[in-house]
Coordinates of C-alpha atoms and ligand atoms in Angstrom, one line a residue:
M311 CA 124.3 -39.0 25.6
T312 CA 128.2 -40.1 23.6
T313 CA 129.8 -42.8 25.6
H314 CA 134.0 -43.3 24.0
T315 CA 135.5 -45.9 26.2
L316 CA 139.4 -44.8 26.5
P317 CA 142.0 -47.2 24.3
G318 CA 143.1 -50.2 26.5
H319 CA 141.3 -49.1 29.4
P320 CA 137.5 -50.7 29.8
H321 CA 135.4 -49.7 32.6
F322 CA 137.1 -46.3 32.0
A323 CA 134.6 -44.3 29.1
Y324 CA 134.0 -40.3 28.5
R325 CA 130.1 -39.7 28.9
D326 CA 129.8 -36.4 26.3
K327 CA 132.4 -34.7 27.5
D328 CA 133.4 -35.9 31.7
L329 CA 135.7 -39.1 32.0
F330 CA 134.1 -41.5 34.4
A331 CA 135.0 -44.6 36.1
E332 CA 132.1 -48.2 36.1
G333 CA 129.6 -45.7 37.3
L334 CA 131.6 -42.3 38.6
R335 CA 132.8 -39.2 37.4
L336 CA 136.6 -38.7 38.0
S337 CA 136.5 -35.2 38.0
E338 CA 133.8 -35.2 41.1
L339 CA 136.4 -38.1 42.7
A340 CA 139.4 -35.6 42.1
S341 CA 136.7 -32.9 44.3
I342 CA 136.6 -35.0 47.1
H343 CA 138.9 -36.8 47.7
G344 CA 142.1 -34.0 46.6
T345 CA 144.6 -35.0 43.7
P346 CA 146.9 -36.2 42.8
L347 CA 144.7 -39.4 43.2
F348 CA 145.2 -43.1 42.4
V349 CA 141.5 -44.5 40.8
Y350 CA 141.4 -48.1 40.0
S351 CA 138.2 -50.1 38.3
K352 CA 137.5 -53.3 40.2
A353 CA 135.5 -54.5 37.3
A354 CA 138.4 -53.7 35.1
M355 CA 140.6 -55.8 37.0
L356 CA 138.2 -58.5 37.2
S357 CA 137.7 -58.5 33.6
A358 CA 141.7 -59.1 32.7
L359 CA 141.7 -61.6 34.9
A360 CA 139.0 -62.9 33.8
A361 CA 140.6 -63.2 30.3
Y362 CA 143.2 -65.5 32.2
Q363 CA 140.5 -67.8 33.8
R364 CA 139.3 -68.1 30.2
G365 CA 142.2 -69.3 28.9
F366 CA 142.7 -72.3 31.5
A367 CA 139.2 -73.5 31.5
G368 CA 139.1 -76.8 32.3
R369 CA 142.9 -77.0 32.8
Q370 CA 144.4 -77.3 36.6
A371 CA 145.4 -73.4 37.1
Q372 CA 146.5 -71.3 39.8
I373 CA 146.8 -67.0 39.2
C374 CA 149.2 -65.9 41.3
Y375 CA 148.8 -61.6 40.8
A376 CA 152.6 -60.7 41.5
M377 CA 151.6 -58.2 43.7
K378 CA 154.6 -55.8 43.4
A379 CA 152.8 -54.5 40.3
N380 CA 150.4 -53.4 43.4
S381 CA 150.1 -54.2 46.6
S382 CA 147.5 -51.7 48.1
L383 CA 145.4 -53.8 51.1
G384 CA 142.0 -53.0 49.1
V385 CA 143.5 -54.4 45.4
L386 CA 144.3 -57.5 47.3
Q387 CA 141.5 -57.8 48.5
V388 CA 140.0 -57.8 45.2
F389 CA 142.3 -60.9 44.3
A390 CA 142.1 -62.5 47.3
Q391 CA 138.0 -62.7 47.3
A392 CA 138.4 -63.7 43.0
G393 CA 140.4 -66.8 44.3
C394 CA 143.9 -65.9 43.3
G395 CA 146.9 -66.6 45.0
F396 CA 149.6 -64.3 45.3
D397 CA 153.7 -64.2 43.6
I398 CA 155.7 -62.3 46.6
V399 CA 159.2 -61.1 47.1
S400 CA 159.4 -59.9 50.5
G401 CA 158.0 -60.6 53.8
G402 CA 156.3 -57.3 54.1
E403 CA 154.3 -58.6 51.1
L404 CA 153.3 -61.5 52.7
E405 CA 151.8 -59.8 55.8
R406 CA 150.1 -57.4 53.0
V407 CA 148.5 -61.1 51.6
L408 CA 147.5 -62.3 55.2
A409 CA 146.2 -58.6 55.9
A410 CA 143.5 -58.6 53.1
G411 CA 142.3 -61.9 53.4
G412 CA 145.3 -63.9 50.9
E413 CA 145.9 -68.1 52.0
A414 CA 148.9 -68.4 52.5
G415 CA 149.0 -71.7 50.8
K416 CA 148.1 -69.8 47.0
V417 CA 151.8 -67.4 48.1
I418 CA 154.9 -68.9 45.7
F419 CA 157.6 -66.9 47.3
S420 CA 159.8 -65.2 44.3
G421 CA 163.2 -63.2 44.4
V422 CA 167.1 -63.5 45.0
G423 CA 167.6 -62.4 48.1
K424 CA 165.5 -63.7 50.5
T425 CA 166.7 -64.0 54.3
R426 CA 166.5 -66.7 56.5
A427 CA 164.0 -64.7 58.6
E428 CA 161.7 -64.3 56.0
M429 CA 162.1 -68.4 54.9
R430 CA 161.1 -68.7 58.5
Q431 CA 158.3 -66.3 58.5
A432 CA 157.1 -68.1 54.6
L433 CA 157.3 -71.8 56.2
L434 CA 155.5 -70.9 59.4
A435 CA 152.8 -68.9 57.6
G436 CA 152.4 -72.5 54.8
I437 CA 153.6 -71.2 51.6
G438 CA 152.6 -73.0 49.0
C439 CA 156.2 -72.5 46.9
F440 CA 159.4 -71.2 47.2
N441 CA 160.7 -70.0 43.6
V442 CA 164.6 -70.3 44.4
E443 CA 167.2 -68.7 42.6
S444 CA 170.2 -69.8 43.1
E445 CA 172.1 -73.1 44.7
A446 CA 173.7 -71.4 47.6
E447 CA 169.7 -70.2 48.5
L448 CA 168.8 -74.0 48.5
D449 CA 170.9 -75.0 50.7
V450 CA 170.2 -72.2 53.2
L451 CA 166.5 -72.8 52.9
S452 CA 167.3 -76.5 53.2
D453 CA 168.9 -75.2 56.7
V454 CA 166.1 -73.1 57.8
A455 CA 163.1 -75.8 57.2
L456 CA 165.6 -78.7 59.1
S457 CA 165.9 -76.4 61.8
M458 CA 161.7 -75.1 62.0
K459 CA 161.8 -79.6 61.7
L460 CA 159.8 -79.2 58.2
R461 CA 159.9 -79.4 55.1
A462 CA 159.9 -76.6 51.9
P463 CA 158.4 -76.7 49.2
V464 CA 160.6 -75.6 46.0
S465 CA 160.8 -74.6 42.3
I466 CA 163.5 -73.9 41.0
R467 CA 163.7 -70.6 38.8
V468 CA 165.8 -71.3 35.2
N469 CA 166.5 -68.8 32.6
P470 CA 165.2 -69.8 29.3
N471 CA 167.8 -67.0 27.8
V472 CA 165.4 -65.6 25.4
D473 CA 165.1 -62.2 24.7
P474 CA 161.2 -61.0 25.4
K475 CA 162.5 -57.5 23.2
T476 CA 161.1 -55.3 25.9
H477 CA 162.9 -52.4 28.1
P478 CA 167.0 -53.8 29.1
Y479 CA 165.1 -53.1 32.8
I480 CA 162.2 -54.8 32.7
S481 CA 163.5 -58.4 31.2
T482 CA 164.9 -60.5 33.4
G483 CA 165.7 -64.1 31.3
L484 CA 168.3 -63.3 29.9
K485 CA 172.4 -64.6 31.0
G486 CA 173.2 -61.4 32.5
N487 CA 170.5 -61.2 34.4
K488 CA 170.6 -61.5 37.7
F489 CA 167.7 -63.8 38.3
G490 CA 167.1 -67.7 38.3
V491 CA 170.2 -70.8 37.3
A492 CA 171.1 -70.7 33.9
H493 CA 169.1 -73.1 31.8
E494 CA 172.6 -75.5 31.1
D495 CA 172.9 -75.7 35.4
A496 CA 169.7 -76.1 35.7
L497 CA 169.1 -80.6 35.6
R498 CA 172.3 -80.8 38.0
I499 CA 170.9 -77.6 40.4
Y500 CA 167.5 -80.2 40.2
Q501 CA 169.5 -83.3 41.6
H502 CA 171.5 -80.9 44.3
A503 CA 167.8 -79.9 45.3
A504 CA 166.5 -83.4 45.5
S505 CA 169.3 -84.6 48.0
L506 CA 168.8 -82.2 50.4
K507 CA 166.7 -83.0 53.4
G508 CA 164.8 -79.7 54.3
L509 CA 163.5 -80.0 50.9
Q510 CA 160.5 -81.1 48.3
V511 CA 161.2 -80.1 44.8
V512 CA 157.4 -80.0 43.6
G513 CA 157.5 -77.5 40.3
I514 CA 159.9 -75.4 38.2
D515 CA 159.7 -71.7 37.1
C516 CA 160.4 -69.2 34.6
H517 CA 159.7 -65.7 34.5
I518 CA 161.4 -64.2 31.2
G519 CA 160.6 -60.6 31.7
S520 CA 157.9 -57.6 31.5
Q521 CA 155.7 -55.5 29.6
I522 CA 156.2 -57.9 26.5
T523 CA 153.6 -57.3 23.6
D524 CA 154.4 -60.4 21.4
T525 CA 153.7 -64.2 21.4
T526 CA 157.3 -65.5 20.4
P527 CA 159.3 -65.1 23.6
Y528 CA 156.7 -67.0 25.6
L529 CA 156.5 -69.9 22.9
D530 CA 160.3 -70.1 22.6
A531 CA 160.9 -69.7 26.9
M532 CA 157.8 -72.5 27.1
D533 CA 160.0 -74.9 24.2
R534 CA 163.1 -74.5 26.6
V535 CA 161.4 -75.0 29.9
L536 CA 159.6 -78.2 28.7
D537 CA 163.4 -79.7 27.6
L538 CA 164.7 -78.8 31.0
V539 CA 160.9 -80.9 32.5
D540 CA 161.7 -83.6 30.3
A541 CA 165.6 -83.9 31.9
I542 CA 164.5 -83.3 35.6
E543 CA 161.5 -86.4 34.7
A544 CA 163.7 -88.3 33.4
A545 CA 166.7 -88.3 36.0
G546 CA 163.4 -89.2 38.7
I547 CA 162.6 -85.9 39.6
A548 CA 158.9 -85.5 39.7
L549 CA 157.6 -82.0 38.8
E550 CA 153.6 -81.4 40.4
H551 CA 153.8 -78.1 38.5
I552 CA 155.1 -75.7 36.0
D553 CA 155.0 -72.2 36.7
F554 CA 155.1 -69.7 33.8
G555 CA 155.6 -66.7 35.4
G556 CA 154.0 -63.2 34.5
G557 CA 155.1 -60.5 32.2
L558 CA 152.2 -59.9 29.4
G559 CA 152.3 -56.4 28.5
I560 CA 149.2 -54.2 28.4
N561 CA 148.4 -51.4 26.3
Y562 CA 150.2 -48.1 27.1
N563 CA 150.8 -46.3 23.5
N564 CA 149.1 -48.9 21.0
D565 CA 150.9 -51.3 22.0
A566 CA 149.3 -54.4 21.0
P567 CA 149.9 -57.0 23.4
P568 CA 148.1 -60.3 23.0
E569 CA 144.6 -61.3 24.9
A570 CA 145.6 -63.4 27.9
D571 CA 143.4 -66.1 27.0
A572 CA 144.8 -65.7 23.1
L573 CA 148.3 -66.1 24.1
W574 CA 147.2 -69.5 26.6
Q575 CA 145.5 -70.9 23.5
L576 CA 148.7 -71.2 21.9
L577 CA 151.6 -72.1 24.9
L578 CA 148.6 -74.9 26.2
A579 CA 149.0 -76.2 22.3
K580 CA 152.6 -76.4 23.3
L581 CA 152.2 -78.3 25.9
D582 CA 149.5 -80.5 25.0
A583 CA 151.8 -81.7 21.7
R584 CA 154.8 -82.2 24.1
G585 CA 152.3 -84.3 26.7
Y586 CA 152.1 -81.4 29.8
G587 CA 148.7 -80.7 29.0
A588 CA 147.5 -82.3 32.2
K589 CA 150.3 -81.0 34.6
K590 CA 149.5 -77.9 37.1
L591 CA 149.8 -74.7 35.5
M592 CA 150.6 -71.6 37.8
I593 CA 151.7 -68.4 36.4
E594 CA 152.2 -65.0 38.3
P595 CA 150.8 -61.8 36.0
G596 CA 151.3 -58.7 37.7
R597 CA 151.0 -55.4 35.2
S598 CA 148.3 -57.2 33.1
L599 CA 145.2 -57.7 35.8
V600 CA 146.2 -53.9 37.4
G601 CA 148.3 -52.0 34.7
N602 CA 145.2 -50.6 32.9
A603 CA 142.6 -50.9 35.7
G604 CA 144.3 -47.6 37.2
V605 CA 144.6 -44.3 35.9
C606 CA 146.4 -41.2 38.4
L607 CA 144.5 -38.0 38.8
T608 CA 146.7 -35.0 38.4
E609 CA 145.6 -30.8 38.3
V610 CA 147.5 -28.1 36.6
L611 CA 149.4 -26.2 39.1
Y612 CA 151.2 -23.8 36.6
V613 CA 151.3 -23.1 32.7
K614 CA 154.5 -22.0 31.3
P615 CA 155.3 -21.0 28.2
G616 CA 159.4 -20.8 27.3
E617 CA 161.7 -20.7 24.5
Q618 CA 161.8 -24.2 23.5
K619 CA 159.3 -25.7 25.8
N620 CA 156.3 -25.3 26.6
F621 CA 155.7 -26.9 30.4
C622 CA 152.6 -28.0 32.1
I623 CA 153.3 -28.3 35.6
I624 CA 150.9 -30.5 37.5
D625 CA 150.9 -31.6 41.5
A626 CA 151.5 -35.7 40.6
A627 CA 155.4 -35.4 40.1
M628 CA 158.1 -38.6 39.6
N629 CA 157.3 -40.0 43.7
D630 CA 153.9 -41.0 42.9
L631 CA 154.3 -41.8 39.1
P632 CA 158.0 -43.1 38.5
R633 CA 157.7 -45.1 35.5
P634 CA 158.8 -41.8 32.9
A635 CA 162.0 -40.6 35.3
M636 CA 163.1 -44.8 35.0
Y637 CA 162.0 -46.0 32.2
Q638 CA 161.7 -43.3 29.6
A639 CA 157.7 -44.8 30.3
F640 CA 154.9 -43.0 28.2
H641 CA 151.6 -42.7 29.9
A642 CA 148.9 -40.8 27.9
I643 CA 147.6 -38.1 29.5
V644 CA 144.4 -37.2 29.2
P645 CA 141.4 -34.1 30.3
L646 CA 139.1 -35.6 32.6
T647 CA 137.0 -32.9 30.8
Q648 CA 136.8 -32.6 27.2
A649 CA 137.8 -28.9 26.3
A650 CA 134.9 -27.7 24.0
A651 CA 137.9 -26.4 20.7
V652 CA 141.2 -28.7 20.7
A653 CA 142.2 -25.6 18.9
T654 CA 143.7 -24.2 21.2
A655 CA 146.1 -26.7 22.0
S656 CA 150.2 -26.7 22.2
T657 CA 152.3 -28.9 22.7
Y658 CA 153.9 -29.4 26.9
D659 CA 156.2 -31.5 28.4
V660 CA 154.1 -32.3 31.2
V661 CA 156.4 -32.4 34.3
G662 CA 155.7 -33.0 38.4
P663 CA 157.3 -30.2 41.1
V664 CA 159.9 -32.7 42.2
C665 CA 163.6 -30.8 41.6
E666 CA 164.8 -33.0 39.2
S667 CA 165.0 -32.6 35.6
G668 CA 164.1 -36.4 35.5
D669 CA 160.6 -35.4 37.0
W670 CA 158.6 -35.5 33.4
I671 CA 155.3 -37.6 33.3
G672 CA 154.8 -37.2 29.3
R673 CA 156.9 -34.9 26.4
D674 CA 155.8 -33.3 23.6
R675 CA 152.1 -33.5 24.5
D676 CA 149.4 -31.8 22.9
L677 CA 147.3 -30.4 26.0
S678 CA 144.3 -27.8 26.1
V679 CA 145.2 -26.8 29.4
A680 CA 144.9 -23.8 31.8
A681 CA 145.6 -23.6 35.2
G682 CA 143.4 -26.0 37.8
D683 CA 142.4 -28.2 35.2
Q684 CA 142.6 -31.6 35.6
L685 CA 143.9 -34.2 34.3
A686 CA 144.5 -38.0 34.7
V687 CA 147.3 -40.1 34.1
L688 CA 146.7 -43.4 31.8
S689 CA 147.3 -47.2 32.8
A690 CA 148.8 -46.0 35.9
G691 CA 147.4 -49.0 38.0
A692 CA 150.5 -51.5 38.2
Y693 CA 154.1 -49.9 39.5
C694 CA 152.8 -46.7 40.3
M695 CA 151.6 -46.4 43.8
S696 CA 153.6 -49.7 44.5
M697 CA 157.4 -47.5 43.5
S698 CA 156.0 -44.2 44.8
S699 CA 158.9 -42.8 47.3
N700 CA 157.8 -39.5 49.4
Y701 CA 161.5 -38.0 47.5
N702 CA 161.4 -34.0 48.2
S703 CA 158.8 -35.4 51.5
R704 CA 156.0 -35.3 48.9
G705 CA 153.1 -37.8 50.7
R706 CA 151.9 -40.5 49.3
A707 CA 148.8 -39.7 47.4
A708 CA 145.4 -41.3 48.4
E709 CA 143.3 -44.6 46.8
V710 CA 140.5 -44.6 45.5
L711 CA 138.4 -48.0 44.6
V712 CA 135.6 -47.4 42.7
D713 CA 132.4 -50.6 42.4
G714 CA 129.7 -49.6 40.3
D715 CA 128.6 -46.0 41.9
K716 CA 130.7 -46.5 45.2
A717 CA 133.8 -45.6 45.6
H718 CA 135.9 -47.1 48.5
L719 CA 138.9 -44.8 50.3
I720 CA 141.4 -47.7 50.4
R721 CA 144.6 -45.0 51.4
R722 CA 144.0 -41.8 53.0
R723 CA 146.9 -39.8 51.9
E724 CA 149.6 -39.5 53.7
T725 CA 150.2 -36.5 56.1
L726 CA 153.3 -34.8 57.2
Q727 CA 153.0 -36.6 60.5
D728 CA 153.1 -40.1 58.8
Q729 CA 156.2 -39.1 56.5
I730 CA 158.4 -38.7 60.2
R731 CA 156.9 -40.7 62.4
Q732 CA 159.8 -43.1 62.4
E733 CA 162.4 -40.4 63.3
Q734 CA 163.9 -39.0 66.0
L735 CA 166.2 -36.3 66.4
P736 CA 169.3 -37.1 69.0
A737 CA 169.3 -35.9 72.5
V738 CA 172.0 -33.2 72.6
Ligands
LLP613 N1 156.9 -62.7 38.4 C1 158.0 -62.7 38.7 C2 159.2 -63.1 39.4 C3 158.8 -61.3 38.4 O1 160.3 -60.3 38.8 C4 157.7 -59.9 38.0 C5 158.1 -59.0 38.1 C6 156.7 -61.1 38.1 C7 156.2 -62.0 37.9 C8 154.9 -59.5 37.2 O2 156.1 -59.6 35.7 P1 154.9 -58.6 35.5 O3 153.3 -59.0 35.1 O4 153.7 -57.6 35.9 O5 154.8 -57.9 34.3 N2 158.9 -52.0 37.4 C9 158.9 -52.4 36.1 C10 158.0 -53.7 36.4 C11 159.3 -54.9 36.7 C12 159.0 -56.0 36.9 C13 159.1 -56.5 37.8 N3 159.3 -58.3 37.5 C14 157.3 -51.3 35.0 O6 157.2 -50.9 36.0 O7 157.9 -51.6 34.3

């Protein structure tokens, strides 16, 4: 038997002609559960996590999985059981953490638009920290906490204004972004926070963007944040932790992001050099923990030759995999069973059934395909299911978590009944 691991996808490999996730043949999972089907490898998630754990060995550090990347309960449970905290951005995400067995005390709450109700919910649950994104939010949070006779633990998200060199929609630490507070206002806003009776300042936070594949923006951001730590502590406000956000990229298409442990070796050297090596660290990785731990299985419905383009029409669409339509993102597409002769390959645009020209999953792909063939869309563990929709009244896909040679159905396929449950016809 020959084994050939998919680039960037540990635990997904061809054994002879068939693609496997850990010990299971993906074509069999597709037959049992139907397509489109998301399949995740638990071992791949844990090995991505292990790279961060190695990076932080011997340090005081809390890894808070940014669950917006994939908020399915079965995925959250993997990280909760591995001791992770969670970065949340809504009351709904908090409920999910608790439902999956996560600890409220290890939750940090990010986001520019927290409502009073969400603040109350999070205070009641006893979350670890609020990452506050504006001065106005500080005042409201202090008010809410005082009304509950509590003090809210806060960090302020500062904008280091470094360019993460990623897609403009997913770069978040620049001056023109809606996130965080400006570097030059940060000290004043910290002093304001420290004066509010309902708040307890505990940390500082930044997050510069997503799918970052270069170490330079991180190192620059670290310097900028540490400049602020110097100034804030000199003003008499002690900071227990530094939260350095998420953002580390994955390999979609010959991308070569640094390994998490190698990146943190550099960042920790900088922290040490500036005298902050003993401070508690927090990070909020999302994509890098789950992105290449998941694939989306799909079936070819039709092959449609055209004058200018050939189309390969599959049963997964932009409602299941929104990243190509939203960001022109590249996801590799591979067969579940390798064809005997690649000589029959043609170039296709791989598209879904949704009625939009933007509904494409891959462009100009060389594939050897016929109706009924099964394909895998790779790097589909992050920002796919969590951004899926019911557009065109398509039910959401099912999800399977593979653990060795066991498959756990963690989400059954959505039915039309599920979709129309909250709707009612007006009485006429
Ligand atoms: N922390 C904060 C405050 C964030 O805003 C994000 C992501 C993360 C952590 C996690 O970042 P990660 O490690 O996953 O890069 N939907 C887009 C990505 C949006 C990212 C938004 N914020 C995509 O599919 O590329």
